[in-house]
Coordinates of C-alpha atoms in Angstrom, one line a residue:
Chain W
X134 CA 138.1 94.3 84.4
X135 CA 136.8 91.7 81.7
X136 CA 134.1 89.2 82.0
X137 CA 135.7 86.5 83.2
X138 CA 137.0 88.4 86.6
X139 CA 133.0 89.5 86.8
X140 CA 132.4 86.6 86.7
X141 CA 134.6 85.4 89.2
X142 CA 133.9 87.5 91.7
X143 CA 129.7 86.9 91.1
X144 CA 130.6 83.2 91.9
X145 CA 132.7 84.6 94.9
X146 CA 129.9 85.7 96.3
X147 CA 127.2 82.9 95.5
X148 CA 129.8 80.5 97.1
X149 CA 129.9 82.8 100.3
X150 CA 126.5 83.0 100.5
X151 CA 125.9 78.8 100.1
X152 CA 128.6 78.3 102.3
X153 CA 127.2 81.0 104.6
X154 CA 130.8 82.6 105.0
X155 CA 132.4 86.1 104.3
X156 CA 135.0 87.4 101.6
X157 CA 137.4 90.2 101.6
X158 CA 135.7 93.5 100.4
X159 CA 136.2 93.8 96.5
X160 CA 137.3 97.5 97.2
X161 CA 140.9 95.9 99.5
X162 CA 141.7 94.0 96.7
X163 CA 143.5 95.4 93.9
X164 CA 140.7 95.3 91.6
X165 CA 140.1 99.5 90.8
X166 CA 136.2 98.5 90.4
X167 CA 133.7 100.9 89.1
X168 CA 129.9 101.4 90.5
X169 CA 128.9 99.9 86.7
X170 CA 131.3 96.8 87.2
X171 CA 130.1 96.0 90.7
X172 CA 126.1 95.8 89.6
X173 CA 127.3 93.0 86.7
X174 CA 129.0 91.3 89.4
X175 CA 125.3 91.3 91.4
X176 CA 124.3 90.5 87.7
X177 CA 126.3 87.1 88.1
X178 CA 125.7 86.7 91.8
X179 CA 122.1 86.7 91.2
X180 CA 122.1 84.6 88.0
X181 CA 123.8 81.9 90.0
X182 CA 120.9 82.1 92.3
X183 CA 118.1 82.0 89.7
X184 CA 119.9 78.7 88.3
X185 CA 119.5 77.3 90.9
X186 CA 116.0 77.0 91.3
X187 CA 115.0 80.8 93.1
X188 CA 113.0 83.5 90.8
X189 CA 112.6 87.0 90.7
X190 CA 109.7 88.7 92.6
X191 CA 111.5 92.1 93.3
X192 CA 113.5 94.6 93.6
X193 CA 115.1 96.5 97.1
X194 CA 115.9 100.1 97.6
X195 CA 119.2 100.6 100.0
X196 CA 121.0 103.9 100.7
X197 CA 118.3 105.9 100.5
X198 CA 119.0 108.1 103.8
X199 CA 120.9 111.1 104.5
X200 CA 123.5 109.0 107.3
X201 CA 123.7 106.1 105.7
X202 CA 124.7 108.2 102.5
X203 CA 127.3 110.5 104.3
X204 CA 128.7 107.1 105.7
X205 CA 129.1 105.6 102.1
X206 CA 130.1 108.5 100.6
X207 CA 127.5 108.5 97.8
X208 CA 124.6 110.4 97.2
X209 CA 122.0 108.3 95.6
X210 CA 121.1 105.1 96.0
X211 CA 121.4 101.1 95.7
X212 CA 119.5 98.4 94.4
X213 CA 119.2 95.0 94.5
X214 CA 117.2 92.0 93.3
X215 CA 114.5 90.0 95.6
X216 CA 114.3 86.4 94.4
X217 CA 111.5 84.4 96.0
X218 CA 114.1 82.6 98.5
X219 CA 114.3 85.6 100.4
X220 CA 110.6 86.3 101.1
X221 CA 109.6 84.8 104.6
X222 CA 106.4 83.8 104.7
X223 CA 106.1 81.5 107.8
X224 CA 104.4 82.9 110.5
X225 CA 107.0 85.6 110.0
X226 CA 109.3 83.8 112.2
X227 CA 113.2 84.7 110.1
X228 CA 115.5 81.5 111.0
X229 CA 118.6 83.1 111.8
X230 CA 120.7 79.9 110.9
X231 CA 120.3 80.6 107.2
X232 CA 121.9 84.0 107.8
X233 CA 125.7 85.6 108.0
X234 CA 125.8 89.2 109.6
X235 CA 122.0 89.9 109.7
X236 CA 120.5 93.5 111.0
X237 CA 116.8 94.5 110.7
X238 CA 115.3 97.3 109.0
X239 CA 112.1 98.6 108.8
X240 CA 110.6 99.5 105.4
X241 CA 107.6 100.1 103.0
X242 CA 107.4 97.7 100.6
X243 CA 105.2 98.8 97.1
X244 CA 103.6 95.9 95.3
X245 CA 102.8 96.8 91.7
X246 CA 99.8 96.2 89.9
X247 CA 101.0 97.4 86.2
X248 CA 104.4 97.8 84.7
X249 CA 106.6 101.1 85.2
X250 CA 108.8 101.6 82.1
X251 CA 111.4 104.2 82.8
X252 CA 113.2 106.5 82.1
X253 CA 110.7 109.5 82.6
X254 CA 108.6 108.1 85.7
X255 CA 107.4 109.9 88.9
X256 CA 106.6 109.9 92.1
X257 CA 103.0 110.0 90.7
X258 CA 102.9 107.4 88.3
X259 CA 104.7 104.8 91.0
X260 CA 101.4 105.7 93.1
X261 CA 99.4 105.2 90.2
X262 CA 100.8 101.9 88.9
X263 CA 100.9 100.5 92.8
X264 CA 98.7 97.7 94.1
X265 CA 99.3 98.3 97.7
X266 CA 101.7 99.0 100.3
X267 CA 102.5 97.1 103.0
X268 CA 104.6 97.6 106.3
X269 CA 107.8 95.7 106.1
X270 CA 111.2 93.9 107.8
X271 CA 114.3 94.0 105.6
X272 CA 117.1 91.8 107.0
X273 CA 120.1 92.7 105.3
X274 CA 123.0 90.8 105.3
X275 CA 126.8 90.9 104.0
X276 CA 128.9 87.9 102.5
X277 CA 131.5 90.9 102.8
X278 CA 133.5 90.2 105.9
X279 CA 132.7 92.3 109.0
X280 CA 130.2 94.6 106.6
X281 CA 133.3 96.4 105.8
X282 CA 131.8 98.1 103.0
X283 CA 132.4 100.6 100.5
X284 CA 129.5 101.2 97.8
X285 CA 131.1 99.1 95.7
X286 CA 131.1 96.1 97.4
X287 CA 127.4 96.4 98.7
X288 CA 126.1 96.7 94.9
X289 CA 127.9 93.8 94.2
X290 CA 126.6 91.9 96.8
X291 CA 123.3 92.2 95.8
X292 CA 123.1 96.0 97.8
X293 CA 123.5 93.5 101.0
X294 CA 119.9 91.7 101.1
X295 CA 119.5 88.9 103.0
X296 CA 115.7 88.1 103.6
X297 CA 112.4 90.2 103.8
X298 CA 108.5 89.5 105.4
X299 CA 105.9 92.0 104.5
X300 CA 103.2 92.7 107.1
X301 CA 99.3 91.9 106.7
X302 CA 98.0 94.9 106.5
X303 CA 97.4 96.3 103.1
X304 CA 97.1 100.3 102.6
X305 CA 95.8 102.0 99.4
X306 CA 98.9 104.9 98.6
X307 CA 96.0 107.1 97.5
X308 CA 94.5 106.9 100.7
X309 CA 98.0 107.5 102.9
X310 CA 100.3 110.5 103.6
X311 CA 103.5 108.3 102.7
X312 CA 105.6 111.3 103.0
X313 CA 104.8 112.0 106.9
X314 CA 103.4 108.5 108.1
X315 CA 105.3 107.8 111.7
X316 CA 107.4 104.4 111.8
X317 CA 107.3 103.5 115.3
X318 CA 109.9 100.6 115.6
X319 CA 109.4 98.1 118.9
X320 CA 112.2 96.0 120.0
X321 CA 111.4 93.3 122.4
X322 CA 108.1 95.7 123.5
X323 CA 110.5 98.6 123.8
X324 CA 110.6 101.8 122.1
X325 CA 113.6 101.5 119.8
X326 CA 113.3 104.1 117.7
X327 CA 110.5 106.1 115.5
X328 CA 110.8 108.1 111.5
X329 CA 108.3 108.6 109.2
X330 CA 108.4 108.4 105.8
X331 CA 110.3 111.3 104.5
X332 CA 113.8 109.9 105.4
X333 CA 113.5 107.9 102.2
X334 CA 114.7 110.2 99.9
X335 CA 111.9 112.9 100.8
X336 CA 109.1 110.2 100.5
X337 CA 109.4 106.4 99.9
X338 CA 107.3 106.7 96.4
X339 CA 110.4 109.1 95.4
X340 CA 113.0 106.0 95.8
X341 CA 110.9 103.6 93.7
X342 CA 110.2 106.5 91.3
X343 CA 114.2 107.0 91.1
X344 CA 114.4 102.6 90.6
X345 CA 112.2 102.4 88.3
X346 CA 114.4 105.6 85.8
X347 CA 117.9 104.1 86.9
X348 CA 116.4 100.8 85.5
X349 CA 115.1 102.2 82.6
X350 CA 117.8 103.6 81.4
X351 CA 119.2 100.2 81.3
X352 CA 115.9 98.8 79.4
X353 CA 114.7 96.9 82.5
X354 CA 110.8 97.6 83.2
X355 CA 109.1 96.9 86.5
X356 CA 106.6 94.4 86.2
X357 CA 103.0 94.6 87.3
X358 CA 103.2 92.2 90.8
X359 CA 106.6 93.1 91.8
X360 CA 107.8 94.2 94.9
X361 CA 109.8 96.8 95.7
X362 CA 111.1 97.4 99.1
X363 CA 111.4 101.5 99.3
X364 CA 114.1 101.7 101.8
X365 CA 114.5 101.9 105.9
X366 CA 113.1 104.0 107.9
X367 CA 115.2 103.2 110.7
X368 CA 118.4 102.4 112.1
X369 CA 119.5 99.3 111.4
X370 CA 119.1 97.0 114.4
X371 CA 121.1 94.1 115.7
X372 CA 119.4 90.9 116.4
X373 CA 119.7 87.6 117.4
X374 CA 117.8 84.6 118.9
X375 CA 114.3 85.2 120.4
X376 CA 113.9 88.9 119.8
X377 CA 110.9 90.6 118.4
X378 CA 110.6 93.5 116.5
X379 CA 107.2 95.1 115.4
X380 CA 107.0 98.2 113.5
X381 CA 104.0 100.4 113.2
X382 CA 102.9 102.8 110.4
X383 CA 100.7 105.7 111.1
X384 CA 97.7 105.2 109.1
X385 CA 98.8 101.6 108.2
X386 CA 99.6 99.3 110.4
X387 CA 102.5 97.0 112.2
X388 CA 104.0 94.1 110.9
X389 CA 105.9 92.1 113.5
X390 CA 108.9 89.3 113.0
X391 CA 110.4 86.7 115.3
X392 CA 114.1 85.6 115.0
X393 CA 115.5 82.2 116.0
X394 CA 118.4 80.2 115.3
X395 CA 121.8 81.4 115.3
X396 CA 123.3 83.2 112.6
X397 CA 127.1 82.4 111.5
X398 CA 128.4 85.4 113.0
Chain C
X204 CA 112.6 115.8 147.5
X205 CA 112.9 118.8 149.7
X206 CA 113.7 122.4 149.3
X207 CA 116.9 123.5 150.2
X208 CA 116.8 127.1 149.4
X209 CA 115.5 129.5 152.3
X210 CA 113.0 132.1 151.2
X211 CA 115.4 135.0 150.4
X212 CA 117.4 132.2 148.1
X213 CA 114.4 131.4 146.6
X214 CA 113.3 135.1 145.7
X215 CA 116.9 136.3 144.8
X216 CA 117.8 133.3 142.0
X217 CA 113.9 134.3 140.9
X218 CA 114.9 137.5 140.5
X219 CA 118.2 136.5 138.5
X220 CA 116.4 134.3 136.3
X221 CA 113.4 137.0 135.6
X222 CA 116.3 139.6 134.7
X223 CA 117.9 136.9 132.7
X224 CA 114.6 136.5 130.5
X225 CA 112.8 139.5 130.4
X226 CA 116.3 141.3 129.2
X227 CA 117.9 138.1 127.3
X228 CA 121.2 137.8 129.3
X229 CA 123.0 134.7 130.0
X230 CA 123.7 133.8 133.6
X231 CA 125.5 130.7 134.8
X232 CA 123.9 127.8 135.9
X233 CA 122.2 128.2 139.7
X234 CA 124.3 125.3 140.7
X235 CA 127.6 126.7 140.3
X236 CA 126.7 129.3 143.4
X237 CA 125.0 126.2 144.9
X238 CA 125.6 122.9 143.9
X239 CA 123.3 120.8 146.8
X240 CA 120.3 122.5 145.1
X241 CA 117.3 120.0 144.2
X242 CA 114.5 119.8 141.9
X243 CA 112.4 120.8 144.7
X244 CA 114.2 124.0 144.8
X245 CA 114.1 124.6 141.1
X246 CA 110.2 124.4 141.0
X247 CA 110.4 126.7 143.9
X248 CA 111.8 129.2 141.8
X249 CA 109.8 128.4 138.9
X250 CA 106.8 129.0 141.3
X251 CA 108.1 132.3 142.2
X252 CA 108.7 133.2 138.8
X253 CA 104.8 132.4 138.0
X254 CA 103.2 134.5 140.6
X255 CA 105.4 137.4 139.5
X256 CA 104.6 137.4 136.2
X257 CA 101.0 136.6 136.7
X258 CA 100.5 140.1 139.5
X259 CA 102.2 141.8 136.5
X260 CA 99.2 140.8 134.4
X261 CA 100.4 138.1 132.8
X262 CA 98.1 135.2 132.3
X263 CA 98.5 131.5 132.3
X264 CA 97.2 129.9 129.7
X265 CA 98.6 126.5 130.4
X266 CA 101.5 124.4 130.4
X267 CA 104.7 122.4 128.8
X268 CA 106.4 119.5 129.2
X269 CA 110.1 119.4 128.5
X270 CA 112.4 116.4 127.7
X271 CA 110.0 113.8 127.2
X272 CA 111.9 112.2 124.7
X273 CA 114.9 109.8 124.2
X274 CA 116.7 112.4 121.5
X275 CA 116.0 115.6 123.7
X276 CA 117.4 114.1 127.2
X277 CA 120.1 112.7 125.2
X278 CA 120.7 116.2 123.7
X279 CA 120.7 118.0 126.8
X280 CA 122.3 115.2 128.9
X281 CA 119.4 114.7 131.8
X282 CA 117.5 111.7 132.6
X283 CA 114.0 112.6 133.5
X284 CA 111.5 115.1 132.0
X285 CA 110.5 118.3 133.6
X286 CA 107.6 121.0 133.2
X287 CA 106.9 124.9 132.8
X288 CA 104.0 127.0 132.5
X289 CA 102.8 128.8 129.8
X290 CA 101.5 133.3 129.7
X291 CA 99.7 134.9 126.5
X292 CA 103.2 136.6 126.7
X293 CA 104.5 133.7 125.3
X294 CA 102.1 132.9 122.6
X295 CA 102.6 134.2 118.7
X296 CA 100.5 133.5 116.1
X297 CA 101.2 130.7 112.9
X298 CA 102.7 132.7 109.9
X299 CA 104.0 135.4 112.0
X300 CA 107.4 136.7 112.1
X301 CA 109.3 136.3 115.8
X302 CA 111.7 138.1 116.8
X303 CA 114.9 136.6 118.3
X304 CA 116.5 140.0 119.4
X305 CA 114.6 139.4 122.9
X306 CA 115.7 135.1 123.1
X307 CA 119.5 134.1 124.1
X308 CA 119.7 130.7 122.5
X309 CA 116.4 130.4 120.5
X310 CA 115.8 127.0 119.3
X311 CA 112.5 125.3 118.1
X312 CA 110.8 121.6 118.0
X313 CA 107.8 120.1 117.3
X314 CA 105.1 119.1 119.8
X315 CA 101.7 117.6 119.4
X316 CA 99.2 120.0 121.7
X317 CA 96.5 119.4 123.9
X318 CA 93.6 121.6 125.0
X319 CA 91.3 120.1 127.9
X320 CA 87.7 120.0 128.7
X321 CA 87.8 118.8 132.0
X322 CA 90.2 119.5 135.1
X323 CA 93.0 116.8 135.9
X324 CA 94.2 116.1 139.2
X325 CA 96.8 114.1 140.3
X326 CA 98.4 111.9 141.8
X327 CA 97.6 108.5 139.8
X328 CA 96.8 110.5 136.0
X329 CA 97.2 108.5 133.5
X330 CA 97.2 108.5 130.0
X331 CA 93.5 107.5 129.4
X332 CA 92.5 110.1 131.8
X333 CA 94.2 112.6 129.6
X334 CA 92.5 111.4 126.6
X335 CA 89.1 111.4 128.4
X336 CA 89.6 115.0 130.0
X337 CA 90.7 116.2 126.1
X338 CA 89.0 119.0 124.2
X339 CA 91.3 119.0 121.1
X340 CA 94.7 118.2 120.2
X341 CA 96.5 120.3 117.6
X342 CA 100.5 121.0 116.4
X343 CA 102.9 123.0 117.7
X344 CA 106.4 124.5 117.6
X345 CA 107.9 125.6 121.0
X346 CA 111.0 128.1 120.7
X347 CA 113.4 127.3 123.5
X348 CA 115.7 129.6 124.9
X349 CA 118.2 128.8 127.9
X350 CA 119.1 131.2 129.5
X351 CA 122.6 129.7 130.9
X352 CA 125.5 130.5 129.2
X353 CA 127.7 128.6 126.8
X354 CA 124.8 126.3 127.2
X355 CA 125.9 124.7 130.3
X356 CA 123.2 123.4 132.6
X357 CA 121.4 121.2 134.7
X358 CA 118.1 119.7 135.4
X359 CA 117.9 122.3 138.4
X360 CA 118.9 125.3 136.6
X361 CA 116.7 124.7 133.7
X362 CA 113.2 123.8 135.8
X363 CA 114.1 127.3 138.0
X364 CA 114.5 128.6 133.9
X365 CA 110.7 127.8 133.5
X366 CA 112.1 124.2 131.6
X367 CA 113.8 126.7 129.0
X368 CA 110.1 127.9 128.3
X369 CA 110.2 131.3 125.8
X370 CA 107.9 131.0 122.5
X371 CA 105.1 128.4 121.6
X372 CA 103.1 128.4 118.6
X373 CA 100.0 126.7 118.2
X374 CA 98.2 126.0 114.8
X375 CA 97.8 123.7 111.8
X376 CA 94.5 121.7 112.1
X377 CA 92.8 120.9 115.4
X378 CA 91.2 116.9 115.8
X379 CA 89.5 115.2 118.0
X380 CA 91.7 112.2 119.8
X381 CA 89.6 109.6 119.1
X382 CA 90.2 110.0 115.3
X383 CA 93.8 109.6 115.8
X384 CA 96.6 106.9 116.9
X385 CA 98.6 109.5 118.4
X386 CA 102.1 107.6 118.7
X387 CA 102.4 106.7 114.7
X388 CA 101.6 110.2 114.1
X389 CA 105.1 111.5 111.9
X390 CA 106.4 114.7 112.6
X391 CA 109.0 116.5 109.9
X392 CA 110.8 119.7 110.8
X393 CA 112.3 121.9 108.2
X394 CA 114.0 125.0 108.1
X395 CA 114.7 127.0 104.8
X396 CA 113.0 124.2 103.2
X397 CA 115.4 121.5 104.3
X398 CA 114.3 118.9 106.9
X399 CA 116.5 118.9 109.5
X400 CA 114.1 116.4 112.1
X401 CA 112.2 113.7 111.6
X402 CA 109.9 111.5 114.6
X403 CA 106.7 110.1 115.2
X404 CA 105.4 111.1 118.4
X405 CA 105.7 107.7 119.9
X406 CA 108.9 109.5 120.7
X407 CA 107.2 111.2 123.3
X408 CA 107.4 108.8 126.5
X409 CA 105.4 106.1 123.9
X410 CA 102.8 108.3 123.8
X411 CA 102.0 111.9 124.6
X412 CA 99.3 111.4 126.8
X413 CA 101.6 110.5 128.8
X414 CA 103.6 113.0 129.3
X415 CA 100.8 115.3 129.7
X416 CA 100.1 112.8 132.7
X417 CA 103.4 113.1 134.3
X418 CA 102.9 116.8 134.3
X419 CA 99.9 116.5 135.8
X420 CA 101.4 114.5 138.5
X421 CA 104.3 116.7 139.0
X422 CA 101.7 119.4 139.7
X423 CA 100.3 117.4 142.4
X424 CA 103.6 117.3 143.8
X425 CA 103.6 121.0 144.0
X426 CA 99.9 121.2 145.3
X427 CA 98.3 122.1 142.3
X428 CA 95.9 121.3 139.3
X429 CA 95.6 121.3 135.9
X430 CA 92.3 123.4 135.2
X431 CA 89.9 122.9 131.8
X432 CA 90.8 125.5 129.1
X433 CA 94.3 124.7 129.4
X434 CA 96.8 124.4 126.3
X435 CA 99.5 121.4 127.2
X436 CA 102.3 121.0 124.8
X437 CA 103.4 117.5 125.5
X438 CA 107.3 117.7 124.6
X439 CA 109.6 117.8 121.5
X440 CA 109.3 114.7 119.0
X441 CA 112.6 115.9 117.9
X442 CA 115.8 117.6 119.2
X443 CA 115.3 121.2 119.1
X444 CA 116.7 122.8 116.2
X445 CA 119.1 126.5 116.7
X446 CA 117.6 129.8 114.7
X447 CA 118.6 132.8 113.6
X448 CA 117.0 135.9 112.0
X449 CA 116.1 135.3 108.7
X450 CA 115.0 131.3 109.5
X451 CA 112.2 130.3 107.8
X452 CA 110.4 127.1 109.7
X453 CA 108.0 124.7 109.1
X454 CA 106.7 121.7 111.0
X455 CA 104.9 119.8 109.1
X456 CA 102.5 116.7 111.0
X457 CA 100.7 113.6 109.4
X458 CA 96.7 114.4 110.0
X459 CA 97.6 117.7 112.0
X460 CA 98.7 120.1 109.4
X461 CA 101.7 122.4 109.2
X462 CA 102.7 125.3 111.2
X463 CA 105.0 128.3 109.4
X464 CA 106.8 130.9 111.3
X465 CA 109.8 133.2 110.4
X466 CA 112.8 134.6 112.5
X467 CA 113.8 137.9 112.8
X468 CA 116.0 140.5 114.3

């Protein structure tokens, strides 16, 4: 696969996601694409973005549990770039008309107060180097028609992020057991489901330890006031206009999101 | 809900399900010899069972509650929670080896424990009465064991079966309530070093509390209180997880500590 056909495929994507409409999976086409080929195609897809006016404020974590893995068939996991279009700051209120396919998840996100150079970083020096963390919602969301997915095709899609809102409530990681902190998750004041921490890959400071080598092997550093969202907790949750999820984090604290609107799907 | 059984029913099933557990033998489920029995009739049995034990010296320390939460009625197939009561007989120590060559189906899940101060009556407990009439609350891992064979049951069967009551372990660190939020509280099980549940004790009817006030209430139903000194363990967080000799578990709690025991012969 040369450029030119990355390059295509990047703009497929950046097209679906303006126009808010889905493509056939990359990995039902006769393409024979490799894990490396798919992140330059997110390389082009995001470039498009950044062009346009959005910048870069983060990174995102994504297959970083056990069933979501088995259901990939890959043992390690995604990532993906957060450009400052997809943080929701508004009374964390997520307009659902700006969205495809959109499911919730419910995360820790790390904000970074010093760079991380990998390769050679651990879970140690992520808590080191980290400002805060903060409760999150991830709503992903696939320009890949009826999230038929392979890994593949989520890594070129930008490892399927749509829009994030971090909570209020800052927590020192110093000060917090992020391997066995509960995530309670509350769907429309009902119990939806609960985790805790370890279900990202044995502890979330694990996952942005493992980001933060995979992307220094390819000479990218994280820089100090990034944010990097560690990867769900929970199942991924269906939603659509008027419900409200609010997640709580033992020792933390809840952050809670409103959807409205309609999304394409 | 009434009894069915008359009294020589009553004492004969009893007797069944005392063999059953004090020689680890499956029978089949109660219902299969009758199938009108209620729930009333199963705690009658259970109550037989008790005062057995307790004129041959056993003594009750307390008592469980048993499918409190979503993942353990959904793994046993009932809709509504039940209780059992608790001898010395049961108890083993933290660190300690149990044997299984005395259990049928020995399985094991995590439970947040209380110990109480004050007596609670019901009907009308509630939650905050709980908390109010609490000493201490600490971990725990209950060991299951049905008795019914091929794991067939029902809600009937298993309350006459002392709600699958066999094992409980208490341990880890003891704390006072009020220095918790119970329901973000995570909960990891592992066995031979692999975690193999995760929950936060919200899990547990939203909060614990509450389960230990439906038991209450249930023992209202059946005339009786729950006295202070008692040990409550509120339900599993988790599904229960099968053992065998040789198991090596762990549960490990955010702010409670970790509980260790082994498995043998």
């Amino acid at each position: 696969m040369d450029q030119e056909i990355i390059n295509q495929l990047g703009d497929e994507l950046y097209a679906a996601f303006r126009s808010r409409s889905t493509i056939k999976p990359f990995t039902e086409r006769d393409l024979d694409i490799t894990l490396e080929q798919a992140y330059q195609i997110q390389q082009r897809f995001i470039a498009r973005r950044l062009e346009a006016g959005e910048t870069e404020v983060g990174k995102k974590i994504g297959v970083t549990s056990k069933p979501v893995q088995q259901f990939l068939g890959v043992y390690q996991p995604d990532f993906g770039i957060l450009t400052s279009a997809m943080q929701i700051s508004t009374d964390n209120v997520i307009d659902l008309d700006g969205l495809i396919q959109p499911k919730a998840e419910a995360e820790l996100a790390f904000v970074l107060k010093e760079d991380l150079n990998g390769p050679g970083i651990t879970a140690m020096d992520v808590i080191r180097a980290t400002d805060y963390v903060v409760p999150c919602f991830e709503i992903v969301d696939s320009r890949i028609t009826d999230w038929k997915i392979r890994i593949e095709d989520t890594v070129a899609d930008n490892a399927s992020c749509g829009v994030f809102v971090l909570g209020d409530v800052k927590g020192d990681p110093r000060k917090l057991d992020l391997t066995l902190a509960g995530m309670v998750l509350h769907k429309n004041g009902e119990l939806y489901s609960t985790s805790v921490g370890a279900a990202v890959q044995g502890s979330p400071a694990n996952a942005v330890a493992w980001l933060a080598n995979t992307l220094g092997e390819l000479g990218i550093p994280f820089k100090a006031g990034e944010v990097i969202l560690s990867g769900s907790q929970s199942e991924l949750v269906a939603v659509q206009h008027g419900d409200e999820l609010e997640c709580n984090v033992g020792g933390l604290g809840r952050c809670k999101v409103r959807f409205s609107g309609r999304s394409a799907v | 809900m009434k009894t069915t059984l008359d009294r020589e029913a009553i004492v004969r099933l009893c007797e069944r399900i005392e063999g059953a557990q004090t020689s680890a033998y499956a029978i089949p489920k109660l219902t299969d010899e009758y199938p009108s029995m209620t729930m009333a009739d199963g705690y009658a049995i259970q109550t037989e069972l008790r005062k057995r034990f307790i004129e041959q010296g056993h003594k009750l320390v307390g008592w469980k509650a048993g499918l409190t939460s979503r993942a353990k009625m959904k793994q046993m197939g009932v809709d509504q929670p039940s209780i059992g009561f608790l001898t010395d007989k049961m108890s083993r120590p933290e660190n300690s080896v149990i044997s299984t060559s005395d259990l049928v189906h020995p399985r094991v899940e995590c439970e947040i424990a209380f110990v109480t101060r004050e007596k609670l009556v019901g009907p009308g407990c509630t939650a905050e009465d709980v908390l109010q009439a609490t000493d201490y609350v600490l971990p725990a891992i209950e060991v299951i064991d049905s008795r019914f064979s091929g794991f067939k049951f029902d809600l009937e069967s298993v309350v006459a079966d002392n709600g699958s009551s066999a094992r409980f372990v208490g341990g880890g660190r003891p704390r006072y309530v009020e220095e918790l939020d119970l329901p973000t509280i995570g909960a990891v099980l592992e066995k031979n070093g692999e975690i193999v549940e995760m929950g936060a004790a919200a899990a547990v009817m939203e909060h614990p509390a509450a389960a230990v006030a439906m038991l209450v209430n249930i023992l209202a139903e059946m005339g009786e209180e729950l006295p202070a000194g008692s040990f409550v363990m509120s339900g599993g967080i988790t599904a229960a997880v099968a053992v065998s000799p040789g198991d090596h578990v762990i549960a490990r709690f955010q702010e409670l500590g970790s509980i260790s025991i082994r498995f043998g012969e």
